[in-house]
Amino acid sequence: MTVPELSGTQTAILAAYAELIEEVGSDDVSYRVIARRAGIAERTVFRNYPTRVDLLLATAAWIEATLFTREESHSIFDIPLAIRDAMQRYDERPELAHVVAETAMRGVSGAAPSPGRAHLERLLDAEVPALDPARRTAVIAALSHLDSAGTWVTFRREFGMDRRDIADAAAWAAEAVLDSIRART
């Protein structure tokens, strides 16, 4: 996922907010505390992110692009390994994974619920070009959903799974999705 180019001040604000989220959670952080942590005036935070939603969206995108970065897969059939790695990274920083997931799951305007979709589409077009449109959409939707902080949160909260089990389950599910198209390559 790419983040629009940020100024040094914006990066400092987002980094400070991300640090504070890990320390105290996202609900208990005021603009004043963020400004203090970033070493800037509170007014500067407001000028860059006038609303809490603006700040949350920008922070979630920044977290996904900088703290949960991943190497791009070179094959659609490598995606399960990438998903396994992503689940483990989310587990290392659970508070931040929750912010990314909740921003996407709430459907907040501007949130990118499937930031890797375009990459999945390119891989699928290159490796399985004859796949019918309905099946193509289903594969991309399933892989996009599995490759998300939302999946990690669901496995953690709903099923009480640990790090290894989450990574295994997500990778296994991705393999199951891809098994249906493997013979078409």
mmCIF file of C-alpha atoms in Angstrom:
data_model
loop_
_atom_site.group_PDB
_atom_site.id
_atom_site.type_symbol
_atom_site.label_atom_id
_atom_site.label_comp_id
_atom_site.label_asym_id
_atom_site.label_seq_id
_atom_site.Cartn_x
_atom_site.Cartn_y
_atom_site.Cartn_z
ATOM 1 C CA MET A 1 0.000 0.000 0.000
ATOM 2 C CA THR A 2 1.266 3.452 -0.766
ATOM 3 C CA VAL A 3 0.686 6.492 1.364
ATOM 4 C CA PRO A 4 0.494 9.953 -0.174
ATOM 5 C CA GLU A 5 3.758 11.802 0.277
ATOM 6 C CA LEU A 6 3.876 13.230 3.753
ATOM 7 C CA SER A 7 5.746 16.196 5.151
ATOM 8 C CA GLY A 8 8.149 15.702 8.012
ATOM 9 C CA THR A 9 5.572 17.214 10.340
ATOM 10 C CA GLN A 10 2.835 14.846 9.179
ATOM 11 C CA THR A 11 5.131 11.862 9.592
ATOM 12 C CA ALA A 12 6.036 13.023 13.103
ATOM 13 C CA ILE A 13 2.339 13.367 13.993
ATOM 14 C CA LEU A 14 1.437 9.914 12.660
ATOM 15 C CA ALA A 15 4.456 8.253 14.280
ATOM 16 C CA ALA A 16 3.667 9.932 17.609
ATOM 17 C CA TYR A 17 0.028 8.850 17.434
ATOM 18 C CA ALA A 18 1.013 5.269 16.553
ATOM 19 C CA GLU A 19 3.402 5.153 19.533
ATOM 20 C CA LEU A 20 0.704 6.480 21.828
ATOM 21 C CA ILE A 21 -1.849 3.982 20.533
ATOM 22 C CA GLU A 22 0.504 1.179 21.527
ATOM 23 C CA GLU A 23 1.013 2.732 24.957
ATOM 24 C CA VAL A 24 -2.520 3.831 25.929
ATOM 25 C CA GLY A 25 -4.937 2.879 23.132
ATOM 26 C CA SER A 26 -6.524 5.075 20.496
ATOM 27 C CA ASP A 27 -9.417 6.456 22.563
ATOM 28 C CA ASP A 28 -7.346 8.083 25.293
ATOM 29 C CA VAL A 29 -5.038 10.192 23.151
ATOM 30 C CA SER A 30 -5.684 13.919 22.831
ATOM 31 C CA TYR A 31 -4.305 16.199 20.160
ATOM 32 C CA ARG A 32 -2.343 17.924 22.915
ATOM 33 C CA VAL A 33 -0.579 14.687 23.879
ATOM 34 C CA ILE A 34 0.141 13.865 20.223
ATOM 35 C CA ALA A 35 1.591 17.345 19.694
ATOM 36 C CA ARG A 36 3.779 17.049 22.771
ATOM 37 C CA ARG A 37 5.092 13.650 21.640
ATOM 38 C CA ALA A 38 5.742 14.955 18.105
ATOM 39 C CA GLY A 39 7.456 18.100 19.424
ATOM 40 C CA ILE A 40 5.055 20.496 17.705
ATOM 41 C CA ALA A 41 2.211 22.836 18.608
ATOM 42 C CA GLU A 42 -1.274 21.397 19.089
ATOM 43 C CA ARG A 43 -2.571 23.787 16.428
ATOM 44 C CA THR A 44 -0.220 22.122 13.904
ATOM 45 C CA VAL A 45 -1.880 18.752 14.499
ATOM 46 C CA PHE A 46 -5.304 20.335 13.888
ATOM 47 C CA ARG A 47 -4.079 22.084 10.732
ATOM 48 C CA ASN A 48 -2.880 18.784 9.274
ATOM 49 C CA TYR A 49 -5.713 16.575 10.569
ATOM 50 C CA PRO A 50 -8.779 18.712 11.365
ATOM 51 C CA THR A 51 -10.899 15.796 12.602
ATOM 52 C CA ARG A 52 -10.317 12.599 14.542
ATOM 53 C CA VAL A 53 -11.449 10.652 11.487
ATOM 54 C CA ASP A 54 -8.823 12.383 9.322
ATOM 55 C CA LEU A 55 -6.140 11.550 11.873
ATOM 56 C CA LEU A 56 -7.295 7.954 12.277
ATOM 57 C CA LEU A 57 -7.457 7.308 8.511
ATOM 58 C CA ALA A 58 -4.038 8.815 7.917
ATOM 59 C CA THR A 59 -2.540 6.907 10.832
ATOM 60 C CA ALA A 60 -4.042 3.579 9.744
ATOM 61 C CA ALA A 61 -2.731 4.063 6.193
ATOM 62 C CA TRP A 62 0.694 5.076 7.539
ATOM 63 C CA ILE A 63 0.831 2.057 9.882
ATOM 64 C CA GLU A 64 -0.123 -0.321 7.062
ATOM 65 C CA ALA A 65 2.421 1.197 4.670
ATOM 66 C CA THR A 66 5.348 1.640 7.054
ATOM 67 C CA LEU A 67 5.048 -0.691 10.028
ATOM 68 C CA PHE A 68 3.258 -3.589 8.348
ATOM 69 C CA THR A 69 5.173 -3.436 5.080
ATOM 70 C CA ARG A 70 5.569 -6.533 3.008
ATOM 71 C CA GLU A 71 7.463 -7.635 -0.023
ATOM 72 C CA GLU A 72 5.328 -7.995 -3.109
ATOM 73 C CA SER A 73 4.747 -11.583 -4.149
ATOM 74 C CA HIS A 74 5.926 -12.557 -7.618
ATOM 75 C CA SER A 75 3.283 -15.239 -8.061
ATOM 76 C CA ILE A 76 -0.348 -15.511 -7.050
ATOM 77 C CA PHE A 77 0.606 -18.886 -5.564
ATOM 78 C CA ASP A 78 3.061 -17.193 -3.156
ATOM 79 C CA ILE A 79 0.246 -15.205 -1.556
ATOM 80 C CA PRO A 80 -0.424 -17.755 1.238
ATOM 81 C CA LEU A 81 3.144 -17.286 2.500
ATOM 82 C CA ALA A 82 2.739 -13.503 2.376
ATOM 83 C CA ILE A 83 -0.519 -13.805 4.319
ATOM 84 C CA ARG A 84 1.183 -16.006 6.933
ATOM 85 C CA ASP A 85 3.920 -13.370 7.367
ATOM 86 C CA ALA A 86 1.366 -10.551 7.584
ATOM 87 C CA MET A 87 -0.579 -12.349 10.326
ATOM 88 C CA GLN A 88 2.617 -12.757 12.347
ATOM 89 C CA ARG A 89 3.468 -9.063 11.939
ATOM 90 C CA TYR A 90 -0.026 -8.060 13.102
ATOM 91 C CA ASP A 91 0.424 -10.278 16.142
ATOM 92 C CA GLU A 92 3.655 -8.479 17.055
ATOM 93 C CA ARG A 93 1.818 -5.141 17.281
ATOM 94 C CA PRO A 94 -1.774 -5.943 18.205
ATOM 95 C CA GLU A 95 -2.916 -2.437 19.141
ATOM 96 C CA LEU A 96 -1.860 -1.120 15.756
ATOM 97 C CA ALA A 97 -3.412 -4.094 13.954
ATOM 98 C CA HIS A 98 -6.706 -3.300 15.674
ATOM 99 C CA VAL A 99 -6.567 0.318 14.494
ATOM 100 C CA VAL A 100 -5.932 -0.730 10.892
ATOM 101 C CA ALA A 101 -8.686 -3.349 11.033
ATOM 102 C CA GLU A 102 -11.284 -1.193 12.721
ATOM 103 C CA THR A 103 -10.690 1.677 10.333
ATOM 104 C CA ALA A 104 -11.287 -0.622 7.367
ATOM 105 C CA MET A 105 -14.174 -2.551 8.965
ATOM 106 C CA ARG A 106 -16.075 0.570 9.959
ATOM 107 C CA GLY A 107 -16.148 1.566 6.328
ATOM 108 C CA VAL A 108 -14.934 5.031 7.200
ATOM 109 C CA SER A 109 -14.915 7.133 4.052
ATOM 110 C CA GLY A 110 -11.432 7.028 2.586
ATOM 111 C CA ALA A 111 -10.383 3.777 4.243
ATOM 112 C CA ALA A 112 -8.752 1.209 1.983
ATOM 113 C CA PRO A 113 -10.168 -2.152 3.077
ATOM 114 C CA SER A 114 -8.140 -4.133 0.521
ATOM 115 C CA PRO A 115 -4.951 -2.230 -0.207
ATOM 116 C CA GLY A 116 -3.342 -5.185 -2.022
ATOM 117 C CA ARG A 117 -6.202 -5.742 -4.438
ATOM 118 C CA ALA A 118 -4.505 -4.178 -7.477
ATOM 119 C CA HIS A 119 -1.430 -6.358 -6.950
ATOM 120 C CA LEU A 120 -3.590 -9.486 -6.676
ATOM 121 C CA GLU A 121 -5.381 -8.507 -9.887
ATOM 122 C CA ARG A 122 -2.082 -8.071 -11.749
ATOM 123 C CA LEU A 123 -0.772 -11.441 -10.564
ATOM 124 C CA LEU A 124 -3.975 -13.229 -11.457
ATOM 125 C CA ASP A 125 -4.127 -11.588 -14.908
ATOM 126 C CA ALA A 126 -0.540 -12.640 -15.604
ATOM 127 C CA GLU A 127 -0.802 -16.219 -14.350
ATOM 128 C CA VAL A 128 -4.409 -17.214 -14.991
ATOM 129 C CA PRO A 129 -5.620 -14.881 -17.755
ATOM 130 C CA ALA A 130 -8.446 -17.164 -18.933
ATOM 131 C CA LEU A 131 -10.175 -17.240 -15.547
ATOM 132 C CA ASP A 132 -13.843 -16.311 -15.948
ATOM 133 C CA PRO A 133 -14.788 -12.917 -14.468
ATOM 134 C CA ALA A 134 -17.006 -14.262 -11.670
ATOM 135 C CA ARG A 135 -14.358 -16.718 -10.475
ATOM 136 C CA ARG A 136 -11.663 -14.032 -10.778
ATOM 137 C CA THR A 137 -13.685 -11.675 -8.587
ATOM 138 C CA ALA A 138 -14.293 -14.425 -6.013
ATOM 139 C CA VAL A 139 -10.586 -15.303 -5.799
ATOM 140 C CA ILE A 140 -9.522 -11.659 -5.450
ATOM 141 C CA ALA A 141 -12.215 -10.963 -2.847
ATOM 142 C CA ALA A 142 -11.283 -14.017 -0.780
ATOM 143 C CA LEU A 143 -7.548 -13.330 -0.883
ATOM 144 C CA SER A 144 -8.065 -9.622 -0.150
ATOM 145 C CA HIS A 145 -10.140 -10.487 2.893
ATOM 146 C CA LEU A 146 -7.678 -13.084 4.154
ATOM 147 C CA ASP A 147 -4.766 -10.678 3.685
ATOM 148 C CA SER A 148 -6.054 -8.115 6.154
ATOM 149 C CA ALA A 149 -5.737 -6.981 9.720
ATOM 150 C CA GLY A 150 -9.480 -7.668 9.964
ATOM 151 C CA THR A 151 -8.833 -11.380 9.507
ATOM 152 C CA TRP A 152 -6.197 -11.288 12.238
ATOM 153 C CA VAL A 153 -8.604 -9.491 14.607
ATOM 154 C CA THR A 154 -11.390 -11.990 13.870
ATOM 155 C CA PHE A 155 -9.171 -14.996 14.479
ATOM 156 C CA ARG A 156 -7.798 -13.441 17.688
ATOM 157 C CA ARG A 157 -11.067 -12.120 19.170
ATOM 158 C CA GLU A 158 -13.660 -14.589 17.911
ATOM 159 C CA PHE A 159 -11.641 -17.777 18.062
ATOM 160 C CA GLY A 160 -9.005 -16.940 20.670
ATOM 161 C CA MET A 161 -6.287 -18.263 18.386
ATOM 162 C CA ASP A 162 -2.597 -17.706 19.070
ATOM 163 C CA ARG A 163 0.003 -16.322 16.688
ATOM 164 C CA ARG A 164 0.950 -19.603 15.037
ATOM 165 C CA ASP A 165 -2.626 -20.827 14.690
ATOM 166 C CA ILE A 166 -3.738 -17.537 13.126
ATOM 167 C CA ALA A 167 -0.889 -17.627 10.615
ATOM 168 C CA ASP A 168 -1.565 -21.280 9.789
ATOM 169 C CA ALA A 169 -5.325 -20.839 9.410
ATOM 170 C CA ALA A 170 -5.040 -17.785 7.166
ATOM 171 C CA ALA A 171 -2.385 -19.398 4.967
ATOM 172 C CA TRP A 172 -4.366 -22.639 4.769
ATOM 173 C CA ALA A 173 -7.513 -20.751 3.745
ATOM 174 C CA ALA A 174 -5.566 -18.904 1.038
ATOM 175 C CA GLU A 175 -4.206 -22.215 -0.248
ATOM 176 C CA ALA A 176 -7.760 -23.573 -0.391
ATOM 177 C CA VAL A 177 -8.865 -20.572 -2.457
ATOM 178 C CA LEU A 178 -5.959 -21.019 -4.852
ATOM 179 C CA ASP A 179 -6.400 -24.799 -5.178
ATOM 180 C CA SER A 180 -9.509 -24.149 -7.253
ATOM 181 C CA ILE A 181 -7.459 -22.365 -9.947
ATOM 182 C CA ARG A 182 -4.101 -24.118 -9.670
ATOM 183 C CA ALA A 183 -4.786 -26.483 -12.591
ATOM 184 C CA ARG A 184 -5.617 -23.552 -14.901
ATOM 185 C CA THR A 185 -2.106 -22.112 -14.991
#
